[in-house]
Amino acid sequence: MGKRVKYQHLKDYRFYTTLELAKLLKVSKSTVIYWAHHGLEPTKREQRRWKFNGKDVKIYLKKKNNKFKVKTDPGEVYCPSCRASRRAKVKSIELKLTGRKLGKNLIDQIMIYGKCIKCGGQCTQLSSENCIGIFLSYYPDFSGKVPSS
Ligand SMILES: [Zn+2]
């Protein structure tokens, strides 16, 4: 149940039965029934069949999809345009202290800025004095400075 469901083709002001939704969204009927018991209220009942308003379904699935946080892989940053974990272009990487200190040992929190290697979009990723070395080990050509307070 961890995959994103495409729902954009549903029509806002249409009513769908459980089966219609399952077909349109390419999920099983039991998935739709599960949603109905976990926050997706059927708009009405007709002849013992549930009817869902397209708009409600869209809102529900949008929220649900947003819950999947993308985990970034080591040496990667989160690209909001790709909505994915990506490597950054090495020349675009900049490191800045956020001014926050983490934990008992007051480790510097570091923000990584960089451009997505795939789309060129601006990415950011939080890191720290302790973890930045691991990140940079993926970028042996990095020639910038690691800030410290
Ligand atoms: Zn990107």
mmCIF file with all atom_site columns, C-alpha atoms and ligand atoms in Angstrom:
data_model
loop_
_atom_site.group_PDB
_atom_site.id
_atom_site.type_symbol
_atom_site.label_atom_id
_atom_site.label_alt_id
_atom_site.label_comp_id
_atom_site.label_asym_id
_atom_site.label_entity_id
_atom_site.label_seq_id
_atom_site.pdbx_PDB_ins_code
_atom_site.Cartn_x
_atom_site.Cartn_y
_atom_site.Cartn_z
_atom_site.occupancy
_atom_site.B_iso_or_equiv
_atom_site.pdbx_formal_charge
_atom_site.auth_seq_id
_atom_site.auth_comp_id
_atom_site.auth_asym_id
_atom_site.auth_atom_id
_atom_site.pdbx_PDB_model_num
ATOM   1   C  CA . MET A 1 1   ? 0.000   0.000  0.000   1.00 0.00 ? 1   MET A CA 1
ATOM   2   C  CA . GLY A 1 2   ? 3.011   2.264  -0.237  1.00 0.00 ? 2   GLY A CA 1
ATOM   3   C  CA . LYS A 1 3   ? 2.674   3.462  -3.795  1.00 0.00 ? 3   LYS A CA 1
ATOM   4   C  CA . ARG A 1 4   ? 1.363   6.743  -5.017  1.00 0.00 ? 4   ARG A CA 1
ATOM   5   C  CA . VAL A 1 5   ? -2.021  6.590  -6.653  1.00 0.00 ? 5   VAL A CA 1
ATOM   6   C  CA . LYS A 1 6   ? -2.678  8.732  -9.703  1.00 0.00 ? 6   LYS A CA 1
ATOM   7   C  CA . TYR A 1 7   ? -5.994  10.457 -9.234  1.00 0.00 ? 7   TYR A CA 1
ATOM   8   C  CA . GLN A 1 8   ? -5.747  13.583 -11.407 1.00 0.00 ? 8   GLN A CA 1
ATOM   9   C  CA . HIS A 1 9   ? -8.062  12.183 -14.065 1.00 0.00 ? 9   HIS A CA 1
ATOM   10  C  CA . LEU A 1 10  ? -11.014 11.921 -11.700 1.00 0.00 ? 10  LEU A CA 1
ATOM   11  C  CA . LYS A 1 11  ? -13.732 14.471 -12.289 1.00 0.00 ? 11  LYS A CA 1
ATOM   12  C  CA . ASP A 1 12  ? -14.556 16.827 -9.436  1.00 0.00 ? 12  ASP A CA 1
ATOM   13  C  CA . TYR A 1 13  ? -18.301 16.737 -9.695  1.00 0.00 ? 13  TYR A CA 1
ATOM   14  C  CA . ARG A 1 14  ? -18.885 13.138 -10.503 1.00 0.00 ? 14  ARG A CA 1
ATOM   15  C  CA . PHE A 1 15  ? -19.925 10.339 -8.272  1.00 0.00 ? 15  PHE A CA 1
ATOM   16  C  CA . TYR A 1 16  ? -18.096 7.081  -8.440  1.00 0.00 ? 16  TYR A CA 1
ATOM   17  C  CA . THR A 1 17  ? -18.935 3.682  -7.048  1.00 0.00 ? 17  THR A CA 1
ATOM   18  C  CA . THR A 1 18  ? -16.323 1.619  -5.239  1.00 0.00 ? 18  THR A CA 1
ATOM   19  C  CA . LEU A 1 19  ? -15.770 -0.501 -8.316  1.00 0.00 ? 19  LEU A CA 1
ATOM   20  C  CA . GLU A 1 20  ? -15.474 2.466  -10.663 1.00 0.00 ? 20  GLU A CA 1
ATOM   21  C  CA . LEU A 1 21  ? -12.906 4.067  -8.402  1.00 0.00 ? 21  LEU A CA 1
ATOM   22  C  CA . ALA A 1 22  ? -10.919 0.869  -8.136  1.00 0.00 ? 22  ALA A CA 1
ATOM   23  C  CA . LYS A 1 23  ? -10.794 0.588  -11.929 1.00 0.00 ? 23  LYS A CA 1
ATOM   24  C  CA . LEU A 1 24  ? -9.971  4.228  -12.562 1.00 0.00 ? 24  LEU A CA 1
ATOM   25  C  CA . LEU A 1 25  ? -7.291  4.379  -9.895  1.00 0.00 ? 25  LEU A CA 1
ATOM   26  C  CA . LYS A 1 26  ? -5.901  0.943  -10.698 1.00 0.00 ? 26  LYS A CA 1
ATOM   27  C  CA . VAL A 1 27  ? -6.231  -0.292 -7.163  1.00 0.00 ? 27  VAL A CA 1
ATOM   28  C  CA . SER A 1 28  ? -8.204  -3.202 -5.759  1.00 0.00 ? 28  SER A CA 1
ATOM   29  C  CA . LYS A 1 29  ? -11.745 -2.821 -4.542  1.00 0.00 ? 29  LYS A CA 1
ATOM   30  C  CA . SER A 1 30  ? -10.568 -3.676 -1.049  1.00 0.00 ? 30  SER A CA 1
ATOM   31  C  CA . THR A 1 31  ? -8.148  -0.735 -1.153  1.00 0.00 ? 31  THR A CA 1
ATOM   32  C  CA . VAL A 1 32  ? -11.034 1.631  -1.839  1.00 0.00 ? 32  VAL A CA 1
ATOM   33  C  CA . ILE A 1 33  ? -12.996 0.042  0.984   1.00 0.00 ? 33  ILE A CA 1
ATOM   34  C  CA . TYR A 1 34  ? -9.971  0.436  3.238   1.00 0.00 ? 34  TYR A CA 1
ATOM   35  C  CA . TRP A 1 35  ? -9.786  4.159  2.382   1.00 0.00 ? 35  TRP A CA 1
ATOM   36  C  CA . ALA A 1 36  ? -13.489 4.463  3.093   1.00 0.00 ? 36  ALA A CA 1
ATOM   37  C  CA . HIS A 1 37  ? -12.797 3.218  6.588   1.00 0.00 ? 37  HIS A CA 1
ATOM   38  C  CA . HIS A 1 38  ? -9.757  5.440  7.002   1.00 0.00 ? 38  HIS A CA 1
ATOM   39  C  CA . GLY A 1 39  ? -10.848 8.936  6.264   1.00 0.00 ? 39  GLY A CA 1
ATOM   40  C  CA . LEU A 1 40  ? -12.456 8.859  2.832   1.00 0.00 ? 40  LEU A CA 1
ATOM   41  C  CA . GLU A 1 41  ? -16.116 9.375  3.541   1.00 0.00 ? 41  GLU A CA 1
ATOM   42  C  CA . PRO A 1 42  ? -18.506 8.105  0.890   1.00 0.00 ? 42  PRO A CA 1
ATOM   43  C  CA . THR A 1 43  ? -20.692 11.024 -0.115  1.00 0.00 ? 43  THR A CA 1
ATOM   44  C  CA . LYS A 1 44  ? -23.843 9.013  -0.397  1.00 0.00 ? 44  LYS A CA 1
ATOM   45  C  CA . ARG A 1 45  ? -25.278 5.588  -0.497  1.00 0.00 ? 45  ARG A CA 1
ATOM   46  C  CA . GLU A 1 46  ? -27.467 4.402  -3.298  1.00 0.00 ? 46  GLU A CA 1
ATOM   47  C  CA . GLN A 1 47  ? -29.093 1.027  -3.265  1.00 0.00 ? 47  GLN A CA 1
ATOM   48  C  CA . ARG A 1 48  ? -26.567 -0.137 -0.695  1.00 0.00 ? 48  ARG A CA 1
ATOM   49  C  CA . ARG A 1 49  ? -23.729 1.025  -2.874  1.00 0.00 ? 49  ARG A CA 1
ATOM   50  C  CA . TRP A 1 50  ? -21.305 3.692  -1.843  1.00 0.00 ? 50  TRP A CA 1
ATOM   51  C  CA . LYS A 1 51  ? -20.843 6.711  -4.015  1.00 0.00 ? 51  LYS A CA 1
ATOM   52  C  CA . PHE A 1 52  ? -17.763 8.850  -3.734  1.00 0.00 ? 52  PHE A CA 1
ATOM   53  C  CA . ASN A 1 53  ? -17.494 12.389 -4.922  1.00 0.00 ? 53  ASN A CA 1
ATOM   54  C  CA . GLY A 1 54  ? -14.530 12.805 -7.269  1.00 0.00 ? 54  GLY A CA 1
ATOM   55  C  CA . LYS A 1 55  ? -13.403 15.935 -5.522  1.00 0.00 ? 55  LYS A CA 1
ATOM   56  C  CA . ASP A 1 56  ? -13.378 14.294 -2.095  1.00 0.00 ? 56  ASP A CA 1
ATOM   57  C  CA . VAL A 1 57  ? -11.343 11.415 -3.455  1.00 0.00 ? 57  VAL A CA 1
ATOM   58  C  CA . LYS A 1 58  ? -8.806  13.797 -4.957  1.00 0.00 ? 58  LYS A CA 1
ATOM   59  C  CA . ILE A 1 59  ? -8.396  15.731 -1.720  1.00 0.00 ? 59  ILE A CA 1
ATOM   60  C  CA . TYR A 1 60  ? -8.044  12.521 0.229   1.00 0.00 ? 60  TYR A CA 1
ATOM   61  C  CA . LEU A 1 61  ? -5.436  11.039 -2.092  1.00 0.00 ? 61  LEU A CA 1
ATOM   62  C  CA . LYS A 1 62  ? -3.493  14.256 -2.319  1.00 0.00 ? 62  LYS A CA 1
ATOM   63  C  CA . LYS A 1 63  ? -3.113  14.311 1.448   1.00 0.00 ? 63  LYS A CA 1
ATOM   64  C  CA . LYS A 1 64  ? -2.256  10.648 1.472   1.00 0.00 ? 64  LYS A CA 1
ATOM   65  C  CA . ASN A 1 65  ? 0.402   11.021 -1.220  1.00 0.00 ? 65  ASN A CA 1
ATOM   66  C  CA . ASN A 1 66  ? 2.007   13.891 0.624   1.00 0.00 ? 66  ASN A CA 1
ATOM   67  C  CA . LYS A 1 67  ? 2.600   11.626 3.564   1.00 0.00 ? 67  LYS A CA 1
ATOM   68  C  CA . PHE A 1 68  ? 5.206   9.703  1.637   1.00 0.00 ? 68  PHE A CA 1
ATOM   69  C  CA . LYS A 1 69  ? 8.336   11.522 2.479   1.00 0.00 ? 69  LYS A CA 1
ATOM   70  C  CA . VAL A 1 70  ? 11.136  10.903 0.110   1.00 0.00 ? 70  VAL A CA 1
ATOM   71  C  CA . LYS A 1 71  ? 14.180  9.577  1.854   1.00 0.00 ? 71  LYS A CA 1
ATOM   72  C  CA . THR A 1 72  ? 17.368  10.912 0.435   1.00 0.00 ? 72  THR A CA 1
ATOM   73  C  CA . ASP A 1 73  ? 20.140  8.486  -0.272  1.00 0.00 ? 73  ASP A CA 1
ATOM   74  C  CA . PRO A 1 74  ? 23.640  9.094  1.032   1.00 0.00 ? 74  PRO A CA 1
ATOM   75  C  CA . GLY A 1 75  ? 25.372  11.695 -1.069  1.00 0.00 ? 75  GLY A CA 1
ATOM   76  C  CA . GLU A 1 76  ? 22.098  12.994 -2.423  1.00 0.00 ? 76  GLU A CA 1
ATOM   77  C  CA . VAL A 1 77  ? 19.831  15.962 -1.861  1.00 0.00 ? 77  VAL A CA 1
ATOM   78  C  CA . TYR A 1 78  ? 16.089  16.306 -2.086  1.00 0.00 ? 78  TYR A CA 1
ATOM   79  C  CA . CYS A 1 79  ? 14.923  17.877 -5.349  1.00 0.00 ? 79  CYS A CA 1
ATOM   80  C  CA . PRO A 1 80  ? 11.483  19.473 -4.983  1.00 0.00 ? 80  PRO A CA 1
ATOM   81  C  CA . SER A 1 81  ? 11.022  19.618 -8.761  1.00 0.00 ? 81  SER A CA 1
ATOM   82  C  CA . CYS A 1 82  ? 11.745  15.956 -9.314  1.00 0.00 ? 82  CYS A CA 1
ATOM   83  C  CA . ARG A 1 83  ? 10.218  15.096 -5.950  1.00 0.00 ? 83  ARG A CA 1
ATOM   84  C  CA . ALA A 1 84  ? 13.062  12.696 -5.552  1.00 0.00 ? 84  ALA A CA 1
ATOM   85  C  CA . SER A 1 85  ? 16.438  12.122 -4.061  1.00 0.00 ? 85  SER A CA 1
ATOM   86  C  CA . ARG A 1 86  ? 19.108  13.252 -6.509  1.00 0.00 ? 86  ARG A CA 1
ATOM   87  C  CA . ARG A 1 87  ? 22.800  13.858 -6.751  1.00 0.00 ? 87  ARG A CA 1
ATOM   88  C  CA . ALA A 1 88  ? 23.755  17.497 -6.887  1.00 0.00 ? 88  ALA A CA 1
ATOM   89  C  CA . LYS A 1 89  ? 26.011  19.084 -9.491  1.00 0.00 ? 89  LYS A CA 1
ATOM   90  C  CA . VAL A 1 90  ? 29.309  19.264 -7.700  1.00 0.00 ? 90  VAL A CA 1
ATOM   91  C  CA . LYS A 1 91  ? 30.066  22.830 -8.785  1.00 0.00 ? 91  LYS A CA 1
ATOM   92  C  CA . SER A 1 92  ? 26.741  24.040 -7.454  1.00 0.00 ? 92  SER A CA 1
ATOM   93  C  CA . ILE A 1 93  ? 27.224  22.688 -3.956  1.00 0.00 ? 93  ILE A CA 1
ATOM   94  C  CA . GLU A 1 94  ? 27.359  25.261 -1.203  1.00 0.00 ? 94  GLU A CA 1
ATOM   95  C  CA . LEU A 1 95  ? 27.383  24.620 2.497   1.00 0.00 ? 95  LEU A CA 1
ATOM   96  C  CA . LYS A 1 96  ? 26.096  27.070 5.049   1.00 0.00 ? 96  LYS A CA 1
ATOM   97  C  CA . LEU A 1 97  ? 25.672  26.988 8.770   1.00 0.00 ? 97  LEU A CA 1
ATOM   98  C  CA . THR A 1 98  ? 22.073  27.334 9.790   1.00 0.00 ? 98  THR A CA 1
ATOM   99  C  CA . GLY A 1 99  ? 23.114  28.774 13.137  1.00 0.00 ? 99  GLY A CA 1
ATOM   100 C  CA . ARG A 1 100 ? 21.451  25.922 14.960  1.00 0.00 ? 100 ARG A CA 1
ATOM   101 C  CA . LYS A 1 101 ? 23.322  23.546 17.205  1.00 0.00 ? 101 LYS A CA 1
ATOM   102 C  CA . LEU A 1 102 ? 22.312  19.960 17.560  1.00 0.00 ? 102 LEU A CA 1
ATOM   103 C  CA . GLY A 1 103 ? 22.434  17.652 20.541  1.00 0.00 ? 103 GLY A CA 1
ATOM   104 C  CA . LYS A 1 104 ? 24.439  17.824 23.734  1.00 0.00 ? 104 LYS A CA 1
ATOM   105 C  CA . ASN A 1 105 ? 27.710  18.303 21.933  1.00 0.00 ? 105 ASN A CA 1
ATOM   106 C  CA . LEU A 1 106 ? 26.409  21.365 20.128  1.00 0.00 ? 106 LEU A CA 1
ATOM   107 C  CA . ILE A 1 107 ? 27.138  20.092 16.682  1.00 0.00 ? 107 ILE A CA 1
ATOM   108 C  CA . ASP A 1 108 ? 26.698  22.625 13.931  1.00 0.00 ? 108 ASP A CA 1
ATOM   109 C  CA . GLN A 1 109 ? 23.736  22.099 11.683  1.00 0.00 ? 109 GLN A CA 1
ATOM   110 C  CA . ILE A 1 110 ? 24.688  22.597 8.052   1.00 0.00 ? 110 ILE A CA 1
ATOM   111 C  CA . MET A 1 111 ? 22.430  23.275 5.105   1.00 0.00 ? 111 MET A CA 1
ATOM   112 C  CA . ILE A 1 112 ? 23.512  21.830 1.804   1.00 0.00 ? 112 ILE A CA 1
ATOM   113 C  CA . TYR A 1 113 ? 22.506  23.820 -1.274  1.00 0.00 ? 113 TYR A CA 1
ATOM   114 C  CA . GLY A 1 114 ? 22.958  22.382 -4.706  1.00 0.00 ? 114 GLY A CA 1
ATOM   115 C  CA . LYS A 1 115 ? 21.445  22.034 -8.127  1.00 0.00 ? 115 LYS A CA 1
ATOM   116 C  CA . CYS A 1 116 ? 19.778  18.803 -9.146  1.00 0.00 ? 116 CYS A CA 1
ATOM   117 C  CA . ILE A 1 117 ? 21.909  16.830 -11.574 1.00 0.00 ? 117 ILE A CA 1
ATOM   118 C  CA . LYS A 1 118 ? 18.830  15.842 -13.533 1.00 0.00 ? 118 LYS A CA 1
ATOM   119 C  CA . CYS A 1 119 ? 16.677  18.976 -13.797 1.00 0.00 ? 119 CYS A CA 1
ATOM   120 C  CA . GLY A 1 120 ? 18.957  21.724 -12.518 1.00 0.00 ? 120 GLY A CA 1
ATOM   121 C  CA . GLY A 1 121 ? 16.430  22.723 -9.869  1.00 0.00 ? 121 GLY A CA 1
ATOM   122 C  CA . GLN A 1 122 ? 17.567  24.157 -6.571  1.00 0.00 ? 122 GLN A CA 1
ATOM   123 C  CA . CYS A 1 123 ? 17.777  21.587 -3.818  1.00 0.00 ? 123 CYS A CA 1
ATOM   124 C  CA . THR A 1 124 ? 18.446  21.792 -0.146  1.00 0.00 ? 124 THR A CA 1
ATOM   125 C  CA . GLN A 1 125 ? 19.292  19.201 2.399   1.00 0.00 ? 125 GLN A CA 1
ATOM   126 C  CA . LEU A 1 126 ? 19.917  19.486 6.091   1.00 0.00 ? 126 LEU A CA 1
ATOM   127 C  CA . SER A 1 127 ? 23.090  17.973 7.353   1.00 0.00 ? 127 SER A CA 1
ATOM   128 C  CA . SER A 1 128 ? 25.471  18.494 10.212  1.00 0.00 ? 128 SER A CA 1
ATOM   129 C  CA . GLU A 1 129 ? 29.112  18.842 11.098  1.00 0.00 ? 129 GLU A CA 1
ATOM   130 C  CA . ASN A 1 130 ? 29.119  15.107 11.811  1.00 0.00 ? 130 ASN A CA 1
ATOM   131 C  CA . CYS A 1 131 ? 27.456  13.964 8.613   1.00 0.00 ? 131 CYS A CA 1
ATOM   132 C  CA . ILE A 1 132 ? 28.818  16.364 6.065   1.00 0.00 ? 132 ILE A CA 1
ATOM   133 C  CA . GLY A 1 133 ? 31.974  14.286 5.583   1.00 0.00 ? 133 GLY A CA 1
ATOM   134 C  CA . ILE A 1 134 ? 29.907  11.340 4.434   1.00 0.00 ? 134 ILE A CA 1
ATOM   135 C  CA . PHE A 1 135 ? 28.007  13.541 2.013   1.00 0.00 ? 135 PHE A CA 1
ATOM   136 C  CA . LEU A 1 136 ? 31.175  15.054 0.613   1.00 0.00 ? 136 LEU A CA 1
ATOM   137 C  CA . SER A 1 137 ? 32.820  11.672 0.201   1.00 0.00 ? 137 SER A CA 1
ATOM   138 C  CA . TYR A 1 138 ? 30.431  11.250 -2.733  1.00 0.00 ? 138 TYR A CA 1
ATOM   139 C  CA . TYR A 1 139 ? 31.839  14.421 -4.274  1.00 0.00 ? 139 TYR A CA 1
ATOM   140 C  CA . PRO A 1 140 ? 35.602  14.052 -4.405  1.00 0.00 ? 140 PRO A CA 1
ATOM   141 C  CA . ASP A 1 141 ? 35.745  17.054 -6.773  1.00 0.00 ? 141 ASP A CA 1
ATOM   142 C  CA . PHE A 1 142 ? 34.101  19.388 -4.274  1.00 0.00 ? 142 PHE A CA 1
ATOM   143 C  CA . SER A 1 143 ? 36.399  22.342 -3.791  1.00 0.00 ? 143 SER A CA 1
ATOM   144 C  CA . GLY A 1 144 ? 34.242  24.548 -1.574  1.00 0.00 ? 144 GLY A CA 1
ATOM   145 C  CA . LYS A 1 145 ? 34.638  25.104 2.120   1.00 0.00 ? 145 LYS A CA 1
ATOM   146 C  CA . VAL A 1 146 ? 33.025  23.322 4.978   1.00 0.00 ? 146 VAL A CA 1
ATOM   147 C  CA . PRO A 1 147 ? 31.866  26.038 7.320   1.00 0.00 ? 147 PRO A CA 1
ATOM   148 C  CA . SER A 1 148 ? 32.442  25.811 11.025  1.00 0.00 ? 148 SER A CA 1
ATOM   149 C  CA . SER A 1 149 ? 31.609  28.086 13.864  1.00 0.00 ? 149 SER A CA 1
HETATM 150 ZN ZN . ZN  B 2 .   ? 15.441  17.641 -10.087 1.00 0.00 ? 1   ZN  B ZN 1
#
